[in-house]
Amino acid sequence: MYLTIEGVEKSFHNKDKHQVKVLENINLEVEKGQFLSIIGPSGCGKSTLLYLVAGLEDMDEGQITVSGKKVTKPGPDRVVVFQEDGLFPWASVLDNVMYGLLLKKMSKKEAEEKALAMLKMVHLSNYVDAYPHQLSGGMKQRVAIARALVMEPDILLMDEPFAALDEQTRMVLHKELLDIWRKTKVTILFITHNIREAVLLSEKIIVLETRPGKIKATFTVQTMQDGVTPDSVSLHLEQQILATLEEEMEKVLKEEMGDDYSFKTNHLHRDSSGDMGSHI
């Protein structure tokens, strides 16, 4: 298996200096070139798991390996795209995308050629000389994705990259991300609160329990030959995932609102296209 997560556990100290376990006994295998989404209530450790794979955090127990090699620190084989684009405001679109390549001591000519090719892939060839403040939110995220992919990583780690965007922009970026994934064959781990987003994009979906995060369920997305998930299959899968999440969401809400709170009796709108748990 390409990416293997074995018995991973992680704890942090809260403001009262008490140890809080965030992840518990995470075991997961990801195939090379797979698109896997991780979904779950706020605070269940989704982003923490992503940062452990990136090598940005140290785990307390367990190990993570990529092609049999242990992850102990960040590396060029694993690149993160965050919710905030993180672009340099003083640099042009082209310079933002070239930045990592120049750090690798690549010649400016070669770096520019690679950056221009990647910007063409994300349909931003007409904006190479623009600055971040001149771009829409969706365009900024496309630049961030281009900056990550130009490094030719083996694994692209995406931490709710479309959460702050409007629905129409999300739809466009979903299509573009899928096109890029099919062209590059990069392995993608994608964090989201949005059930429909996970179903539309992924081959495999992991649902985490409320803290401490443990794998509660795994879903495989059955697609047709052209990579499209039939609407009937998509809706059924969304309902399955929502039903799986409801118990975990109720735990979080009871913790905040009291033990007498009931998720079901409060009749929350069952719209699986929304960001379930993102505002808990």
Short mmCIF file of C-alpha atoms in Angstrom, two decimals:
data_model
loop_
_atom_site.label_atom_id
_atom_site.label_comp_id
_atom_site.label_asym_id
_atom_site.label_seq_id
_atom_site.Cartn_x
_atom_site.Cartn_y
_atom_site.Cartn_z
CA MET A 1 0.00 0.00 0.00
CA TYR A 2 1.29 3.47 -0.89
CA LEU A 3 0.35 5.54 2.18
CA THR A 4 -0.09 3.65 5.44
CA ILE A 5 -1.22 5.07 8.78
CA GLU A 6 -0.78 2.59 11.62
CA GLY A 7 -1.98 3.02 15.22
CA VAL A 8 -1.58 6.79 15.12
CA GLU A 9 -2.49 8.75 18.25
CA LYS A 10 -2.11 12.45 19.04
CA SER A 11 -2.82 14.60 22.11
CA PHE A 12 -2.54 18.31 22.85
CA HIS A 13 -2.56 20.33 26.06
CA ASN A 14 -5.55 22.68 26.45
CA LYS A 15 -5.45 26.15 28.01
CA ASP A 16 -5.72 24.56 31.48
CA LYS A 17 -2.69 22.42 30.65
CA HIS A 18 -4.77 19.26 30.68
CA GLN A 19 -3.90 16.67 28.07
CA VAL A 20 -6.66 16.19 25.48
CA LYS A 21 -6.52 13.24 23.11
CA VAL A 22 -7.38 14.34 19.57
CA LEU A 23 -6.73 11.15 17.57
CA GLU A 24 -6.93 7.57 18.80
CA ASN A 25 -5.69 4.42 17.05
CA ILE A 26 -6.03 5.64 13.47
CA ASN A 27 -5.37 2.88 10.94
CA LEU A 28 -5.72 3.73 7.27
CA GLU A 29 -4.35 2.62 3.92
CA VAL A 30 -4.40 4.78 0.80
CA GLU A 31 -3.58 3.54 -2.67
CA LYS A 32 -1.29 5.49 -4.99
CA GLY A 33 -3.33 7.93 -7.09
CA GLN A 34 -6.42 7.61 -4.89
CA PHE A 35 -8.70 10.54 -3.99
CA LEU A 36 -9.70 10.14 -0.34
CA SER A 37 -11.84 12.55 1.68
CA ILE A 38 -11.97 12.79 5.46
CA ILE A 39 -15.14 14.13 7.04
CA GLY A 40 -16.38 14.51 10.61
CA PRO A 41 -17.58 16.98 13.28
CA SER A 42 -15.48 20.02 14.17
CA GLY A 43 -12.69 19.15 16.58
CA CYS A 44 -12.50 15.47 15.64
CA GLY A 45 -8.89 15.74 14.44
CA LYS A 46 -9.31 15.86 10.65
CA SER A 47 -6.79 18.64 10.11
CA THR A 48 -4.45 17.20 12.74
CA LEU A 49 -4.35 13.91 10.83
CA LEU A 50 -3.54 15.81 7.64
CA TYR A 51 -0.69 17.68 9.34
CA LEU A 52 0.71 14.42 10.70
CA VAL A 53 0.85 13.03 7.16
CA ALA A 54 2.49 16.28 6.04
CA GLY A 55 5.10 15.94 8.78
CA LEU A 56 4.08 19.29 10.29
CA GLU A 57 3.13 17.65 13.62
CA ASP A 58 4.68 14.80 15.58
CA MET A 59 2.48 11.86 16.56
CA ASP A 60 2.46 10.42 20.08
CA GLU A 61 2.07 6.80 18.97
CA GLY A 62 2.09 4.84 15.72
CA GLN A 63 3.71 5.54 12.40
CA ILE A 64 2.97 6.90 8.95
CA THR A 65 4.80 5.59 5.91
CA VAL A 66 4.86 6.62 2.25
CA SER A 67 6.17 3.91 -0.07
CA GLY A 68 7.53 2.14 3.00
CA LYS A 69 9.48 5.18 4.24
CA LYS A 70 8.55 6.64 7.64
CA VAL A 71 7.26 10.21 7.74
CA THR A 72 9.32 12.13 10.30
CA LYS A 73 9.33 15.65 8.84
CA PRO A 74 7.90 17.71 5.96
CA GLY A 75 9.08 16.77 2.49
CA PRO A 76 8.60 17.79 -1.15
CA ASP A 77 6.66 14.58 -1.77
CA ARG A 78 3.80 15.94 0.41
CA VAL A 79 2.39 19.43 -0.18
CA VAL A 80 -0.47 21.13 1.72
CA VAL A 81 -3.16 23.43 0.32
CA PHE A 82 -4.82 25.31 3.18
CA GLN A 83 -8.26 26.94 3.46
CA GLU A 84 -6.57 30.33 3.22
CA ASP A 85 -4.62 30.62 -0.01
CA GLY A 86 -1.46 31.92 1.72
CA LEU A 87 -0.25 33.77 -1.38
CA PHE A 88 2.43 36.44 -1.10
CA PRO A 89 0.53 39.71 -1.65
CA TRP A 90 3.62 41.51 -2.97
CA ALA A 91 4.32 38.88 -5.65
CA SER A 92 2.63 38.33 -8.98
CA VAL A 93 0.71 35.15 -9.75
CA LEU A 94 3.67 33.83 -11.74
CA ASP A 95 6.17 34.65 -9.00
CA ASN A 96 3.96 32.98 -6.38
CA VAL A 97 3.89 29.76 -8.38
CA MET A 98 7.62 29.90 -9.17
CA TYR A 99 8.64 30.50 -5.55
CA GLY A 100 9.07 26.87 -4.44
CA LEU A 101 10.90 25.93 -7.61
CA LEU A 102 13.44 28.71 -7.13
CA LEU A 103 13.98 27.56 -3.55
CA LYS A 104 14.96 24.20 -5.03
CA LYS A 105 17.70 26.05 -6.98
CA MET A 106 15.95 25.49 -10.30
CA SER A 107 16.98 27.95 -12.99
CA LYS A 108 14.65 30.90 -13.43
CA LYS A 109 13.97 29.94 -17.05
CA GLU A 110 12.97 26.36 -16.20
CA ALA A 111 10.94 27.49 -13.17
CA GLU A 112 9.05 29.99 -15.32
CA GLU A 113 8.30 27.37 -17.96
CA LYS A 114 6.95 24.93 -15.36
CA ALA A 115 4.92 27.64 -13.62
CA LEU A 116 3.37 28.84 -16.87
CA ALA A 117 2.43 25.29 -17.83
CA MET A 118 0.76 24.74 -14.45
CA LEU A 119 -1.08 28.08 -14.61
CA LYS A 120 -2.38 27.03 -18.03
CA MET A 121 -3.69 23.81 -16.46
CA VAL A 122 -5.69 25.81 -13.88
CA HIS A 123 -6.86 28.28 -16.58
CA LEU A 124 -5.00 31.33 -15.29
CA SER A 125 -2.69 32.03 -18.24
CA ASN A 126 -4.21 35.50 -18.65
CA TYR A 127 -3.41 36.44 -15.04
CA VAL A 128 0.31 35.64 -14.72
CA ASP A 129 1.18 39.29 -14.07
CA ALA A 130 -1.75 39.95 -11.73
CA TYR A 131 -1.39 40.32 -7.96
CA PRO A 132 -3.46 38.44 -5.36
CA HIS A 133 -5.58 41.48 -4.47
CA GLN A 134 -6.73 41.61 -8.09
CA LEU A 135 -8.08 38.05 -8.02
CA SER A 136 -11.35 36.53 -6.83
CA GLY A 137 -11.36 33.97 -4.02
CA GLY A 138 -11.68 31.09 -6.47
CA MET A 139 -8.82 32.37 -8.59
CA LYS A 140 -6.59 32.69 -5.52
CA GLN A 141 -7.26 29.07 -4.63
CA ARG A 142 -6.41 28.01 -8.17
CA VAL A 143 -3.08 29.81 -7.80
CA ALA A 144 -2.53 28.02 -4.47
CA ILE A 145 -3.28 24.66 -6.12
CA ALA A 146 -0.94 25.50 -9.02
CA ARG A 147 1.81 26.48 -6.57
CA ALA A 148 1.41 23.12 -4.82
CA LEU A 149 1.22 20.97 -7.95
CA VAL A 150 4.14 22.63 -9.71
CA MET A 151 6.33 21.01 -7.06
CA GLU A 152 5.22 17.64 -8.47
CA PRO A 153 4.31 16.14 -5.09
CA ASP A 154 3.31 12.51 -4.72
CA ILE A 155 0.59 13.46 -2.24
CA LEU A 156 -1.56 16.60 -2.26
CA LEU A 157 -3.01 17.37 1.18
CA MET A 158 -6.01 19.72 1.03
CA ASP A 159 -7.43 21.22 4.24
CA GLU A 160 -10.94 22.49 3.42
CA PRO A 161 -9.60 24.46 0.44
CA PHE A 162 -13.04 25.53 -0.83
CA ALA A 163 -14.80 26.17 2.50
CA ALA A 164 -14.79 29.97 2.19
CA LEU A 165 -16.03 30.05 -1.41
CA ASP A 166 -19.55 30.50 -2.74
CA GLU A 167 -21.39 27.49 -4.12
CA GLN A 168 -21.01 28.45 -7.79
CA THR A 169 -17.25 28.92 -7.45
CA ARG A 170 -17.00 25.63 -5.59
CA MET A 171 -18.73 23.81 -8.44
CA VAL A 172 -16.24 25.19 -10.95
CA LEU A 173 -13.25 24.29 -8.78
CA HIS A 174 -14.62 20.78 -8.16
CA LYS A 175 -14.54 20.14 -11.89
CA GLU A 176 -11.09 21.66 -12.30
CA LEU A 177 -9.66 19.71 -9.36
CA LEU A 178 -11.00 16.44 -10.76
CA ASP A 179 -9.55 17.26 -14.18
CA ILE A 180 -6.15 18.00 -12.61
CA TRP A 181 -6.27 14.83 -10.51
CA ARG A 182 -7.01 12.66 -13.54
CA LYS A 183 -4.20 14.30 -15.54
CA THR A 184 -1.52 14.24 -12.83
CA LYS A 185 -2.50 10.97 -11.04
CA VAL A 186 -1.51 12.64 -7.75
CA THR A 187 -2.73 11.06 -4.51
CA ILE A 188 -5.14 13.44 -2.74
CA LEU A 189 -6.21 13.58 0.91
CA PHE A 190 -9.06 16.08 1.15
CA ILE A 191 -10.57 17.48 4.37
CA THR A 192 -14.13 18.79 4.17
CA HIS A 193 -17.28 19.37 6.24
CA ASN A 194 -19.40 19.18 3.11
CA ILE A 195 -20.88 15.74 2.51
CA ARG A 196 -21.87 16.37 -1.10
CA GLU A 197 -18.41 17.74 -1.87
CA ALA A 198 -16.85 14.56 -0.50
CA VAL A 199 -19.18 12.35 -2.55
CA LEU A 200 -18.66 14.31 -5.77
CA LEU A 201 -14.87 14.32 -5.54
CA SER A 202 -13.77 11.15 -3.80
CA GLU A 203 -13.18 7.50 -4.49
CA LYS A 204 -13.15 6.75 -0.78
CA ILE A 205 -14.56 8.63 2.24
CA ILE A 206 -13.51 8.26 5.88
CA VAL A 207 -15.85 9.46 8.65
CA LEU A 208 -14.19 10.30 11.97
CA GLU A 209 -15.90 10.13 15.36
CA THR A 210 -16.11 13.02 17.80
CA ARG A 211 -12.91 13.67 19.75
CA PRO A 212 -10.88 11.64 20.25
CA GLY A 213 -11.09 11.04 16.53
CA LYS A 214 -11.38 7.41 15.50
CA ILE A 215 -12.48 5.99 12.17
CA LYS A 216 -16.23 5.42 12.52
CA ALA A 217 -17.01 4.35 8.96
CA THR A 218 -15.48 4.00 5.50
CA PHE A 219 -17.44 4.51 2.28
CA THR A 220 -16.45 3.66 -1.29
CA VAL A 221 -17.89 5.86 -4.04
CA GLN A 222 -19.09 3.81 -6.99
CA THR A 223 -18.62 5.78 -10.21
CA MET A 224 -19.41 5.05 -13.82
CA GLN A 225 -16.70 4.54 -16.45
CA ASP A 226 -16.49 8.28 -17.13
CA GLY A 227 -15.89 8.99 -13.45
CA VAL A 228 -19.37 10.42 -12.82
CA THR A 229 -21.41 9.22 -9.85
CA PRO A 230 -25.07 8.63 -10.79
CA ASP A 231 -27.45 10.98 -8.93
CA SER A 232 -29.37 8.14 -7.31
CA VAL A 233 -26.16 6.55 -6.00
CA SER A 234 -24.84 9.94 -4.86
CA LEU A 235 -28.00 10.81 -2.92
CA HIS A 236 -28.12 7.40 -1.23
CA LEU A 237 -24.48 7.69 -0.19
CA GLU A 238 -24.99 11.23 1.14
CA GLN A 239 -27.88 10.00 3.28
CA GLN A 240 -25.76 7.13 4.61
CA ILE A 241 -22.94 9.48 5.57
CA LEU A 242 -25.33 11.97 7.17
CA ALA A 243 -26.91 9.21 9.25
CA THR A 244 -23.42 8.14 10.35
CA LEU A 245 -22.53 11.72 11.31
CA GLU A 246 -25.74 12.54 13.19
CA GLU A 247 -24.74 10.60 16.31
CA GLU A 248 -21.33 12.29 16.39
CA MET A 249 -22.83 15.74 15.86
CA GLU A 250 -25.28 15.15 18.69
CA LYS A 251 -22.38 14.35 21.03
CA VAL A 252 -20.76 17.69 20.22
CA LEU A 253 -24.01 19.61 20.62
CA LYS A 254 -24.79 17.95 23.96
CA GLU A 255 -21.34 18.90 25.19
CA GLU A 256 -22.05 22.55 24.33
CA MET A 257 -25.79 22.79 25.07
CA GLY A 258 -26.39 20.21 27.79
CA ASP A 259 -27.30 16.55 28.00
CA ASP A 260 -31.00 17.21 27.40
CA TYR A 261 -30.29 18.39 23.86
CA SER A 262 -31.57 16.05 21.15
CA PHE A 263 -30.36 16.39 17.58
CA LYS A 264 -33.43 14.65 16.16
CA THR A 265 -36.07 16.39 18.25
CA ASN A 266 -34.68 19.76 17.19
CA HIS A 267 -35.45 18.83 13.56
CA LEU A 268 -32.35 20.24 11.95
CA HIS A 269 -32.74 20.53 8.18
CA ARG A 270 -31.31 17.39 6.59
CA ASP A 271 -29.54 19.05 3.67
CA SER A 272 -26.52 16.92 2.92
CA SER A 273 -25.14 19.53 0.54
CA GLY A 274 -24.48 21.85 3.46
CA ASP A 275 -21.43 21.96 5.70
CA MET A 276 -22.57 19.51 8.36
CA GLY A 277 -20.82 20.34 11.60
CA SER A 278 -18.76 23.22 10.27
CA HIS A 279 -20.37 25.74 12.62
CA ILE A 280 -20.70 23.54 15.70
#
